[in-house]
Amino acid sequence: MSFELSYKNYEKLQKLFLRYPKKSAATLPALWIVQEQEGCIPMDAFEYLAKELETTPMEVYKTATFYTMFHIAKPVGKYHIQVCKTLSCMLNGRDELIKTVEKTLGIKPNETTKDGKFTLSLVECMGACGGAPMACMNETYYENLTPQTLEKIIKELQ
Ligand code: FES
């Protein structure tokens, strides 16, 4: 069966188009709608979205794969821990943060805990270099992290 938006989300998408000069300009919020519905962007959603956005599946795919916040074909856990791996964070303790997640949850980067609760990803700079090392838990930024503060945050969510 091919991908379809729920009726409610289809209506949401149609309303979204009213805010943009052309339908393809709504690619990012359209991808959000799909991800909220499915927990990721299923591969067959690209063709569906391309039709709705009056563009090509490749254009939608290129946009989705450019941004790390979109999860292609594979859902992430309820809590998505994204540890910044770029220079400032690397120099200020990134590796200790990664080890802390691995030790606390028993997962490596790009893995999800068996209960589906946590996924660990390593990402490029998230623009919070002044607070390095940092990690993001879903949409919340945590800066100036230490292994102890990160472990505490994770334990509170377990
Ligand atoms: S280097 Fe980590 S947020 Fe910029």
PDB file of C-alpha atoms and ligand atoms in Angstrom:
ATOM      1  CA  MET A   1       0.000   0.000   0.000  1.00  0.00           C
ATOM      2  CA  SER A   2       1.363   3.401  -0.908  1.00  0.00           C
ATOM      3  CA  PHE A   3       1.723   6.325   1.447  1.00  0.00           C
ATOM      4  CA  GLU A   4      -1.203   8.618   2.219  1.00  0.00           C
ATOM      5  CA  LEU A   5      -1.747  11.415   4.673  1.00  0.00           C
ATOM      6  CA  SER A   6      -4.593  11.055   7.131  1.00  0.00           C
ATOM      7  CA  TYR A   7      -7.643  13.173   6.298  1.00  0.00           C
ATOM      8  CA  LYS A   8      -6.760  15.625   9.081  1.00  0.00           C
ATOM      9  CA  ASN A   9      -3.172  15.998   7.869  1.00  0.00           C
ATOM     10  CA  TYR A  10      -4.298  16.297   4.251  1.00  0.00           C
ATOM     11  CA  GLU A  11      -6.500  19.215   5.291  1.00  0.00           C
ATOM     12  CA  LYS A  12      -3.554  20.732   7.179  1.00  0.00           C
ATOM     13  CA  LEU A  13      -1.404  20.480   4.049  1.00  0.00           C
ATOM     14  CA  GLN A  14      -4.065  22.129   1.876  1.00  0.00           C
ATOM     15  CA  LYS A  15      -4.333  25.029   4.348  1.00  0.00           C
ATOM     16  CA  LEU A  16      -0.553  25.358   4.330  1.00  0.00           C
ATOM     17  CA  PHE A  17      -0.514  25.920   0.568  1.00  0.00           C
ATOM     18  CA  LEU A  18      -2.544  29.113   1.033  1.00  0.00           C
ATOM     19  CA  ARG A  19       0.442  30.706   2.792  1.00  0.00           C
ATOM     20  CA  TYR A  20       2.950  30.194  -0.016  1.00  0.00           C
ATOM     21  CA  PRO A  21       3.287  31.659  -3.535  1.00  0.00           C
ATOM     22  CA  LYS A  22       3.769  28.168  -4.993  1.00  0.00           C
ATOM     23  CA  LYS A  23       3.129  24.736  -3.541  1.00  0.00           C
ATOM     24  CA  SER A  24       6.772  23.572  -3.658  1.00  0.00           C
ATOM     25  CA  ALA A  25       7.694  26.405  -1.265  1.00  0.00           C
ATOM     26  CA  ALA A  26       5.849  24.425   1.434  1.00  0.00           C
ATOM     27  CA  THR A  27       8.233  21.448   1.185  1.00  0.00           C
ATOM     28  CA  LEU A  28       9.714  21.782   4.703  1.00  0.00           C
ATOM     29  CA  PRO A  29       6.427  22.116   6.616  1.00  0.00           C
ATOM     30  CA  ALA A  30       4.934  19.368   4.434  1.00  0.00           C
ATOM     31  CA  LEU A  31       7.793  17.063   5.445  1.00  0.00           C
ATOM     32  CA  TRP A  32       7.096  17.915   9.102  1.00  0.00           C
ATOM     33  CA  ILE A  33       3.470  16.895   8.682  1.00  0.00           C
ATOM     34  CA  VAL A  34       4.542  13.528   7.252  1.00  0.00           C
ATOM     35  CA  GLN A  35       7.129  12.976   9.981  1.00  0.00           C
ATOM     36  CA  GLU A  36       4.639  13.842  12.723  1.00  0.00           C
ATOM     37  CA  GLN A  37       2.227  11.297  11.284  1.00  0.00           C
ATOM     38  CA  GLU A  38       4.691   8.462  10.630  1.00  0.00           C
ATOM     39  CA  GLY A  39       7.637   9.098  12.974  1.00  0.00           C
ATOM     40  CA  CYS A  40       9.861   9.316   9.877  1.00  0.00           C
ATOM     41  CA  ILE A  41       9.619  10.057   6.159  1.00  0.00           C
ATOM     42  CA  PRO A  42       8.694   6.741   4.499  1.00  0.00           C
ATOM     43  CA  MET A  43      10.268   6.247   1.063  1.00  0.00           C
ATOM     44  CA  ASP A  44       6.903   6.131  -0.678  1.00  0.00           C
ATOM     45  CA  ALA A  45       5.987   9.518   0.818  1.00  0.00           C
ATOM     46  CA  PHE A  46       8.367  11.282  -1.589  1.00  0.00           C
ATOM     47  CA  GLU A  47       6.255  10.490  -4.605  1.00  0.00           C
ATOM     48  CA  TYR A  48       3.070  11.407  -2.742  1.00  0.00           C
ATOM     49  CA  LEU A  49       4.534  14.742  -1.603  1.00  0.00           C
ATOM     50  CA  ALA A  50       5.949  15.504  -5.047  1.00  0.00           C
ATOM     51  CA  LYS A  51       2.451  15.250  -6.532  1.00  0.00           C
ATOM     52  CA  GLU A  52       0.974  17.467  -3.815  1.00  0.00           C
ATOM     53  CA  LEU A  53       3.827  19.984  -3.984  1.00  0.00           C
ATOM     54  CA  GLU A  54       3.837  20.017  -7.801  1.00  0.00           C
ATOM     55  CA  THR A  55       7.514  19.096  -7.986  1.00  0.00           C
ATOM     56  CA  THR A  56       9.593  15.931  -8.422  1.00  0.00           C
ATOM     57  CA  PRO A  57      10.230  13.166  -5.853  1.00  0.00           C
ATOM     58  CA  MET A  58      13.974  13.893  -6.157  1.00  0.00           C
ATOM     59  CA  GLU A  59      13.494  17.566  -5.206  1.00  0.00           C
ATOM     60  CA  VAL A  60      11.565  16.530  -2.079  1.00  0.00           C
ATOM     61  CA  TYR A  61      14.159  13.849  -1.286  1.00  0.00           C
ATOM     62  CA  LYS A  62      17.064  16.303  -1.688  1.00  0.00           C
ATOM     63  CA  THR A  63      15.409  18.719   0.721  1.00  0.00           C
ATOM     64  CA  ALA A  64      14.631  16.027   3.283  1.00  0.00           C
ATOM     65  CA  THR A  65      18.135  14.547   3.242  1.00  0.00           C
ATOM     66  CA  PHE A  66      19.794  17.967   3.593  1.00  0.00           C
ATOM     67  CA  TYR A  67      18.344  18.448   7.090  1.00  0.00           C
ATOM     68  CA  THR A  68      19.301  16.145   9.957  1.00  0.00           C
ATOM     69  CA  MET A  69      15.943  16.667  11.671  1.00  0.00           C
ATOM     70  CA  PHE A  70      14.190  14.531   9.075  1.00  0.00           C
ATOM     71  CA  HIS A  71      14.425  10.778   9.586  1.00  0.00           C
ATOM     72  CA  ILE A  72      14.313   8.946   6.309  1.00  0.00           C
ATOM     73  CA  ALA A  73      12.546   5.574   6.238  1.00  0.00           C
ATOM     74  CA  LYS A  74      13.508   4.665   9.819  1.00  0.00           C
ATOM     75  CA  PRO A  75      11.739   6.114  12.868  1.00  0.00           C
ATOM     76  CA  VAL A  76      13.803   7.350  15.800  1.00  0.00           C
ATOM     77  CA  GLY A  77      13.049   6.720  19.468  1.00  0.00           C
ATOM     78  CA  LYS A  78      10.674   8.818  21.566  1.00  0.00           C
ATOM     79  CA  TYR A  79      13.730  10.769  22.707  1.00  0.00           C
ATOM     80  CA  HIS A  80      16.230  11.569  19.994  1.00  0.00           C
ATOM     81  CA  ILE A  81      19.597  12.452  21.502  1.00  0.00           C
ATOM     82  CA  GLN A  82      21.689  14.369  18.989  1.00  0.00           C
ATOM     83  CA  VAL A  83      25.254  14.959  20.171  1.00  0.00           C
ATOM     84  CA  CYS A  84      27.117  17.670  18.261  1.00  0.00           C
ATOM     85  CA  LYS A  85      30.324  16.252  16.798  1.00  0.00           C
ATOM     86  CA  THR A  86      31.797  19.448  15.361  1.00  0.00           C
ATOM     87  CA  LEU A  87      34.966  21.287  16.435  1.00  0.00           C
ATOM     88  CA  SER A  88      33.969  23.326  19.535  1.00  0.00           C
ATOM     89  CA  CYS A  89      32.042  20.405  20.973  1.00  0.00           C
ATOM     90  CA  MET A  90      34.792  17.966  19.988  1.00  0.00           C
ATOM     91  CA  LEU A  91      37.419  20.040  21.834  1.00  0.00           C
ATOM     92  CA  ASN A  92      35.229  20.463  24.913  1.00  0.00           C
ATOM     93  CA  GLY A  93      34.184  16.889  25.659  1.00  0.00           C
ATOM     94  CA  ARG A  94      32.039  15.474  22.862  1.00  0.00           C
ATOM     95  CA  ASP A  95      33.621  12.019  23.186  1.00  0.00           C
ATOM     96  CA  GLU A  96      32.804  11.819  26.907  1.00  0.00           C
ATOM     97  CA  LEU A  97      29.168  12.684  26.133  1.00  0.00           C
ATOM     98  CA  ILE A  98      28.975   9.923  23.545  1.00  0.00           C
ATOM     99  CA  LYS A  99      30.519   7.434  25.991  1.00  0.00           C
ATOM    100  CA  THR A 100      28.011   8.522  28.638  1.00  0.00           C
ATOM    101  CA  VAL A 101      25.050   7.784  26.350  1.00  0.00           C
ATOM    102  CA  GLU A 102      26.594   4.466  25.295  1.00  0.00           C
ATOM    103  CA  LYS A 103      27.187   3.471  28.917  1.00  0.00           C
ATOM    104  CA  THR A 104      23.824   4.682  30.265  1.00  0.00           C
ATOM    105  CA  LEU A 105      21.619   3.329  27.473  1.00  0.00           C
ATOM    106  CA  GLY A 106      23.734   0.576  25.892  1.00  0.00           C
ATOM    107  CA  ILE A 107      23.455   2.033  22.386  1.00  0.00           C
ATOM    108  CA  LYS A 108      25.995   3.314  19.867  1.00  0.00           C
ATOM    109  CA  PRO A 109      25.451   6.168  17.373  1.00  0.00           C
ATOM    110  CA  ASN A 110      22.586   5.454  14.926  1.00  0.00           C
ATOM    111  CA  GLU A 111      21.068   2.899  17.284  1.00  0.00           C
ATOM    112  CA  THR A 112      17.806   2.874  19.206  1.00  0.00           C
ATOM    113  CA  THR A 113      17.208   1.247  22.575  1.00  0.00           C
ATOM    114  CA  LYS A 114      15.208  -2.010  22.459  1.00  0.00           C
ATOM    115  CA  ASP A 115      12.214  -0.300  24.097  1.00  0.00           C
ATOM    116  CA  GLY A 116      12.193   2.297  21.316  1.00  0.00           C
ATOM    117  CA  LYS A 117      12.642   5.116  23.798  1.00  0.00           C
ATOM    118  CA  PHE A 118      16.055   6.583  22.879  1.00  0.00           C
ATOM    119  CA  THR A 119      18.035   7.026  19.676  1.00  0.00           C
ATOM    120  CA  LEU A 120      21.580   8.378  19.575  1.00  0.00           C
ATOM    121  CA  SER A 121      22.794  10.393  16.590  1.00  0.00           C
ATOM    122  CA  LEU A 122      25.929  12.417  15.982  1.00  0.00           C
ATOM    123  CA  VAL A 123      25.230  15.634  14.101  1.00  0.00           C
ATOM    124  CA  GLU A 124      27.073  18.621  12.697  1.00  0.00           C
ATOM    125  CA  CYS A 125      27.207  21.993  14.491  1.00  0.00           C
ATOM    126  CA  MET A 126      23.821  23.071  15.825  1.00  0.00           C
ATOM    127  CA  GLY A 127      24.829  26.708  16.223  1.00  0.00           C
ATOM    128  CA  ALA A 128      25.330  26.615  19.989  1.00  0.00           C
ATOM    129  CA  CYS A 129      29.144  26.526  19.921  1.00  0.00           C
ATOM    130  CA  GLY A 130      29.386  28.988  22.845  1.00  0.00           C
ATOM    131  CA  GLY A 131      27.760  26.334  25.019  1.00  0.00           C
ATOM    132  CA  ALA A 132      29.991  23.471  23.883  1.00  0.00           C
ATOM    133  CA  PRO A 133      29.788  20.614  24.438  1.00  0.00           C
ATOM    134  CA  MET A 134      26.105  20.376  23.721  1.00  0.00           C
ATOM    135  CA  ALA A 135      23.448  17.917  22.753  1.00  0.00           C
ATOM    136  CA  CYS A 136      19.861  18.218  21.695  1.00  0.00           C
ATOM    137  CA  MET A 137      17.049  16.058  23.071  1.00  0.00           C
ATOM    138  CA  ASN A 138      14.197  16.300  20.585  1.00  0.00           C
ATOM    139  CA  GLU A 139      13.789  20.097  20.237  1.00  0.00           C
ATOM    140  CA  THR A 140      15.499  21.055  23.525  1.00  0.00           C
ATOM    141  CA  TYR A 141      19.135  22.183  23.578  1.00  0.00           C
ATOM    142  CA  TYR A 142      21.360  21.281  26.538  1.00  0.00           C
ATOM    143  CA  GLU A 143      24.605  23.260  26.649  1.00  0.00           C
ATOM    144  CA  ASN A 144      27.819  23.103  28.728  1.00  0.00           C
ATOM    145  CA  LEU A 145      27.099  19.437  29.348  1.00  0.00           C
ATOM    146  CA  THR A 146      29.217  17.181  31.496  1.00  0.00           C
ATOM    147  CA  PRO A 147      28.907  13.386  31.575  1.00  0.00           C
ATOM    148  CA  GLN A 148      27.175  13.778  34.965  1.00  0.00           C
ATOM    149  CA  THR A 149      24.553  16.317  33.798  1.00  0.00           C
ATOM    150  CA  LEU A 150      23.828  14.315  30.642  1.00  0.00           C
ATOM    151  CA  GLU A 151      23.425  11.095  32.617  1.00  0.00           C
ATOM    152  CA  LYS A 152      21.029  12.874  34.991  1.00  0.00           C
ATOM    153  CA  ILE A 153      18.910  14.155  32.080  1.00  0.00           C
ATOM    154  CA  ILE A 154      18.722  10.676  30.545  1.00  0.00           C
ATOM    155  CA  LYS A 155      17.836   9.004  33.872  1.00  0.00           C
ATOM    156  CA  GLU A 156      15.002  11.468  34.398  1.00  0.00           C
ATOM    157  CA  LEU A 157      13.540  10.500  31.032  1.00  0.00           C
ATOM    158  CA  GLN A 158      13.898   6.717  31.511  1.00  0.00           C
TER     159      GLN A 158
HETATM  160  S1  FES B   1      30.375  22.974  17.364  1.00  0.00           S
HETATM  161 FE1  FES B   1      28.845  22.092  18.597  1.00  0.00          FE
HETATM  162  S2  FES B   1      27.216  23.491  18.482  1.00  0.00           S
HETATM  163 FE2  FES B   1      28.699  24.321  17.157  1.00  0.00          FE
END
